[in-house]
Amino acid sequence: MVYFVGAGCGAEDLITLRGMRLLEKAEVIIYAGSLVNPKLLDYAGEGCQIHNSAEMTLEEVIEVIKGAEESGKMTVRLHTGDQSLYGAVREQMDELDRLGISYQSVPGVSACFGAAASLNLEYTLPGISQSLIITRMEGKTKVPEKESIQSFASHHSTMAIYLSSGMTEELSRRLIEGGYQPETPAAIVYKASWPDEEKYLCTVATLHKTALEHKITKTALILVGDVLSHQKYQKSRLYAADFETEFRKVREGGSKK
């Protein structure tokens, strides 16, 4: 059996309990060495075979898994964050389907949630934004034209932009072109939850300047939206005295709604 495990956004104790226990039981681990915290490998048992996929091709990864299966060994394929986001897992799963090898997925904490925790953010503040757009700039991997930064910026909702910290000048231009005001709050969070984490608040207009000042060109998430200033939002109706729920009656002085 193969387990695709989300390693979390960085800190070794942000992996799920299920993921940790699978690492402890694994006989073969293939981990994304360019991004996964190597301290997670401390969970591996004695004698576990460990492979760094940053140095491997897709074919080589599949060959290791195939060999483990033929030997009756359990494999953990350890991906950064949550593997469902920019994890390149579908192509691996399709190959395993072709070979008749069973697999399961175990979710992880993605960088956008690690960054929100670092900044004590709520992405969905009532009256400000009720949506979070997760996207990226086009690089070696193409982005469909209908999913352009400008198109998403026109919604004025909260955005978490991955894999784009080396293109902040162009990103800033596209965000403004799409409809964000230059003074819209923004943030750069480098290696969220890692010991060497860095976080900087700025604006859409000063994204590039901020990235240059702090020499950030990779391994960072960019956040955009008015939720970053956490001002002028509406309180949730969920905890209002005059709001009745399945678990709480209207308090005295409140009107049932």
Short mmCIF file of C-alpha atoms in Angstrom, two decimals:
data_model
loop_
_atom_site.label_atom_id
_atom_site.label_comp_id
_atom_site.label_asym_id
_atom_site.label_seq_id
_atom_site.Cartn_x
_atom_site.Cartn_y
_atom_site.Cartn_z
CA MET A 1 0.00 0.00 0.00
CA VAL A 2 1.12 3.55 -0.78
CA TYR A 3 0.09 6.55 1.32
CA PHE A 4 0.28 10.06 -0.10
CA VAL A 5 0.79 12.14 3.04
CA GLY A 6 0.64 15.92 3.40
CA ALA A 7 3.65 16.94 5.49
CA GLY A 8 2.12 20.26 6.54
CA CYS A 9 3.47 23.74 5.92
CA GLY A 10 6.78 23.37 7.74
CA ALA A 11 6.88 22.77 11.50
CA GLU A 12 7.32 19.07 12.18
CA ASP A 13 4.48 19.02 14.71
CA LEU A 14 1.96 20.37 12.19
CA ILE A 15 1.70 17.04 10.41
CA THR A 16 -1.49 15.17 11.28
CA LEU A 17 -1.42 12.34 13.81
CA ARG A 18 -2.38 9.96 11.03
CA GLY A 19 0.48 11.18 8.89
CA MET A 20 2.97 10.88 11.76
CA ARG A 21 1.86 7.32 12.56
CA LEU A 22 2.21 6.30 8.93
CA LEU A 23 5.75 7.70 8.86
CA GLU A 24 6.53 5.63 11.95
CA LYS A 25 5.26 2.47 10.24
CA ALA A 26 6.67 3.15 6.77
CA GLU A 27 9.30 0.85 5.34
CA VAL A 28 9.95 3.18 2.41
CA ILE A 29 9.60 7.00 2.43
CA ILE A 30 9.85 9.15 -0.67
CA TYR A 31 9.85 12.79 0.41
CA ALA A 32 9.93 16.10 -1.45
CA GLY A 33 13.36 17.16 -0.20
CA SER A 34 13.26 20.64 -1.70
CA LEU A 35 10.34 21.70 0.52
CA VAL A 36 9.57 19.15 3.26
CA ASN A 37 11.13 19.81 6.67
CA PRO A 38 13.77 17.07 7.08
CA LYS A 39 12.95 16.86 10.80
CA LEU A 40 9.83 14.95 9.77
CA LEU A 41 12.11 12.08 8.82
CA ASP A 42 12.92 11.67 12.53
CA TYR A 43 9.54 9.92 12.78
CA ALA A 44 10.79 7.17 10.47
CA GLY A 45 11.55 3.80 12.01
CA GLU A 46 14.97 2.16 12.06
CA GLY A 47 15.80 0.52 8.77
CA CYS A 48 13.32 2.60 6.74
CA GLN A 49 14.53 3.32 3.20
CA ILE A 50 14.41 7.06 2.50
CA HIS A 51 14.49 8.65 -0.96
CA ASN A 52 14.60 12.35 -1.85
CA SER A 53 12.26 12.94 -4.80
CA ALA A 54 13.87 16.33 -5.51
CA GLU A 55 16.67 14.32 -7.12
CA MET A 56 14.36 11.88 -8.93
CA THR A 57 12.21 11.78 -12.05
CA LEU A 58 8.59 10.62 -12.05
CA GLU A 59 9.72 7.32 -13.56
CA GLU A 60 12.29 6.82 -10.80
CA VAL A 61 9.72 7.54 -8.08
CA ILE A 62 7.34 4.99 -9.56
CA GLU A 63 10.14 2.43 -9.88
CA VAL A 64 10.93 2.74 -6.15
CA ILE A 65 7.25 2.32 -5.26
CA LYS A 66 6.92 -0.63 -7.59
CA GLY A 67 9.96 -2.30 -6.03
CA ALA A 68 8.57 -1.72 -2.52
CA GLU A 69 5.24 -3.25 -3.50
CA GLU A 70 6.92 -6.31 -4.97
CA SER A 71 8.76 -6.75 -1.65
CA GLY A 72 5.56 -6.33 0.37
CA LYS A 73 6.70 -3.03 1.89
CA MET A 74 4.54 -0.05 2.85
CA THR A 75 5.46 3.28 1.22
CA VAL A 76 4.78 6.84 2.33
CA ARG A 77 5.00 9.45 -0.42
CA LEU A 78 5.55 12.61 1.65
CA HIS A 79 4.52 15.87 -0.01
CA THR A 80 4.80 19.41 1.28
CA GLY A 81 1.71 21.15 2.69
CA ASP A 82 -1.36 19.37 1.39
CA GLN A 83 -0.67 17.32 -1.70
CA SER A 84 -3.94 18.32 -3.35
CA LEU A 85 -2.51 21.81 -3.97
CA TYR A 86 0.29 21.99 -6.54
CA GLY A 87 1.45 18.54 -5.46
CA ALA A 88 1.80 16.85 -8.88
CA VAL A 89 0.18 13.76 -7.35
CA ARG A 90 -2.38 12.94 -10.02
CA GLU A 91 0.28 11.83 -12.46
CA GLN A 92 1.74 9.51 -9.82
CA MET A 93 -1.68 8.09 -8.97
CA ASP A 94 -2.43 7.43 -12.62
CA GLU A 95 0.78 5.43 -12.92
CA LEU A 96 -0.11 3.44 -9.79
CA ASP A 97 -3.58 2.79 -11.25
CA ARG A 98 -1.93 1.46 -14.39
CA LEU A 99 0.24 -0.87 -12.29
CA GLY A 100 -2.65 -1.99 -10.07
CA ILE A 101 -1.04 -0.57 -6.91
CA SER A 102 -3.42 0.61 -4.18
CA TYR A 103 -3.00 4.01 -2.51
CA GLN A 104 -4.68 6.39 -0.09
CA SER A 105 -4.37 10.12 0.61
CA VAL A 106 -3.83 11.75 4.00
CA PRO A 107 -4.40 15.53 4.05
CA GLY A 108 -1.97 18.09 5.41
CA VAL A 109 -1.90 21.75 6.48
CA SER A 110 -1.32 23.90 3.41
CA ALA A 111 0.88 27.03 3.47
CA CYS A 112 -2.08 29.39 3.25
CA PHE A 113 -3.34 28.10 6.59
CA GLY A 114 0.10 28.19 8.16
CA ALA A 115 0.45 31.79 6.97
CA ALA A 116 -2.98 32.70 8.36
CA ALA A 117 -1.97 31.29 11.73
CA SER A 118 1.30 33.25 11.68
CA LEU A 119 -0.60 36.48 11.06
CA ASN A 120 -3.63 35.56 13.23
CA LEU A 121 -5.87 36.07 10.20
CA GLU A 122 -9.45 35.18 9.44
CA TYR A 123 -9.74 34.99 5.67
CA THR A 124 -13.54 35.25 5.63
CA LEU A 125 -14.52 38.35 7.61
CA PRO A 126 -18.24 39.22 7.29
CA GLY A 127 -18.77 42.39 5.30
CA ILE A 128 -15.25 42.20 3.81
CA SER A 129 -14.80 38.84 2.09
CA GLN A 130 -16.46 35.45 2.22
CA SER A 131 -14.19 33.79 -0.33
CA LEU A 132 -10.56 32.71 -0.51
CA ILE A 133 -9.02 32.38 -3.96
CA ILE A 134 -5.99 30.08 -4.12
CA THR A 135 -3.98 30.62 -7.27
CA ARG A 136 -0.52 31.21 -8.74
CA MET A 137 1.31 33.20 -11.38
CA GLU A 138 2.22 31.42 -14.57
CA GLY A 139 5.72 29.96 -14.56
CA LYS A 140 6.95 26.68 -16.01
CA THR A 141 3.42 25.44 -15.41
CA LYS A 142 0.90 27.30 -17.55
CA VAL A 143 -2.20 28.91 -16.04
CA PRO A 144 -5.46 28.92 -18.06
CA GLU A 145 -6.22 32.40 -19.41
CA LYS A 146 -9.62 32.42 -17.67
CA GLU A 147 -7.76 32.00 -14.35
CA SER A 148 -5.49 35.00 -14.76
CA ILE A 149 -4.50 37.11 -11.75
CA GLN A 150 -6.40 40.03 -13.29
CA SER A 151 -9.57 37.96 -13.58
CA PHE A 152 -9.44 36.85 -9.95
CA ALA A 153 -8.47 40.32 -8.72
CA SER A 154 -11.71 41.69 -10.15
CA HIS A 155 -13.60 39.87 -7.37
CA HIS A 156 -11.81 41.90 -4.65
CA SER A 157 -11.94 38.84 -2.38
CA THR A 158 -9.09 37.39 -0.33
CA MET A 159 -6.30 35.82 -2.37
CA ALA A 160 -3.53 33.40 -1.41
CA ILE A 161 -0.96 33.35 -4.20
CA TYR A 162 1.47 30.46 -4.34
CA LEU A 163 4.69 29.97 -6.30
CA SER A 164 4.94 33.62 -7.27
CA SER A 165 7.34 35.30 -4.84
CA GLY A 166 9.98 35.63 -7.57
CA MET A 167 7.58 37.59 -9.79
CA THR A 168 6.29 40.24 -7.38
CA GLU A 169 6.73 43.20 -9.74
CA GLU A 170 4.56 41.62 -12.42
CA LEU A 171 2.16 40.27 -9.81
CA SER A 172 1.64 43.73 -8.34
CA ARG A 173 0.96 45.17 -11.80
CA ARG A 174 -1.60 42.48 -12.61
CA LEU A 175 -3.40 42.81 -9.27
CA ILE A 176 -3.85 46.55 -9.78
CA GLU A 177 -4.81 46.06 -13.43
CA GLY A 178 -7.44 43.56 -12.30
CA GLY A 179 -9.09 45.96 -9.86
CA TYR A 180 -7.31 46.02 -6.51
CA GLN A 181 -6.47 49.50 -5.27
CA PRO A 182 -2.70 50.08 -4.88
CA GLU A 183 -3.19 50.58 -1.13
CA THR A 184 -4.97 47.22 -0.68
CA PRO A 185 -3.28 45.36 2.20
CA ALA A 186 -0.92 42.52 1.28
CA ALA A 187 1.55 40.27 3.05
CA ILE A 188 4.55 38.11 2.23
CA VAL A 189 5.03 35.08 4.46
CA TYR A 190 8.31 33.24 3.94
CA LYS A 191 8.45 29.61 5.12
CA ALA A 192 5.31 29.78 7.26
CA SER A 193 5.70 27.89 10.57
CA TRP A 194 9.40 27.05 9.97
CA PRO A 195 11.97 28.18 12.59
CA ASP A 196 13.29 30.78 10.10
CA GLU A 197 9.84 32.10 9.15
CA GLU A 198 9.62 35.73 8.04
CA LYS A 199 6.43 37.77 7.57
CA TYR A 200 5.96 41.26 6.21
CA LEU A 201 2.84 43.38 5.88
CA CYS A 202 2.75 45.74 2.92
CA THR A 203 0.35 46.82 0.17
CA VAL A 204 -0.30 45.62 -3.36
CA ALA A 205 1.73 48.57 -4.64
CA THR A 206 4.72 47.84 -2.36
CA LEU A 207 4.86 44.05 -2.83
CA HIS A 208 7.93 44.15 -5.05
CA LYS A 209 9.76 46.70 -2.92
CA THR A 210 9.11 44.62 0.21
CA ALA A 211 10.31 41.42 -1.45
CA LEU A 212 13.50 43.15 -2.66
CA GLU A 213 14.24 44.71 0.73
CA HIS A 214 14.07 41.33 2.43
CA LYS A 215 15.63 39.33 -0.42
CA ILE A 216 12.63 37.02 -0.78
CA THR A 217 12.46 35.26 -4.13
CA LYS A 218 11.09 31.80 -3.30
CA THR A 219 9.39 29.61 -0.65
CA ALA A 220 6.95 32.38 0.24
CA LEU A 221 3.20 32.86 0.06
CA ILE A 222 1.62 36.17 -0.92
CA LEU A 223 -1.69 37.20 0.62
CA VAL A 224 -3.89 40.00 -0.67
CA GLY A 225 -7.13 41.52 0.58
CA ASP A 226 -8.78 43.87 3.03
CA VAL A 227 -9.05 41.08 5.65
CA LEU A 228 -5.37 41.69 6.36
CA SER A 229 -6.20 44.99 8.05
CA HIS A 230 -9.13 43.39 9.99
CA GLN A 231 -11.00 46.69 10.16
CA LYS A 232 -14.57 47.73 9.34
CA TYR A 233 -15.82 44.16 9.32
CA GLN A 234 -19.17 42.98 10.68
CA LYS A 235 -19.41 40.72 13.70
CA SER A 236 -20.62 37.20 13.03
CA ARG A 237 -24.35 36.68 13.59
CA LEU A 238 -23.53 33.25 15.00
CA TYR A 239 -22.76 34.60 18.47
CA ALA A 240 -25.25 37.51 18.55
CA ALA A 241 -27.64 37.53 21.54
CA ASP A 242 -30.66 37.92 19.25
CA PHE A 243 -29.67 35.01 16.99
CA GLU A 244 -31.20 31.62 17.76
CA THR A 245 -29.48 28.39 16.80
CA GLU A 246 -30.11 24.69 17.30
CA PHE A 247 -27.94 24.92 20.43
CA ARG A 248 -28.78 28.34 21.90
CA LYS A 249 -31.99 30.28 22.50
CA VAL A 250 -32.36 34.04 22.06
CA ARG A 251 -31.04 35.90 25.11
CA GLU A 252 -33.26 38.29 27.06
CA GLY A 253 -33.69 41.56 25.20
CA GLY A 254 -32.97 39.97 21.82
CA SER A 255 -35.54 39.31 19.11
CA LYS A 256 -35.76 35.84 17.54
CA LYS A 257 -34.22 35.71 14.05
#
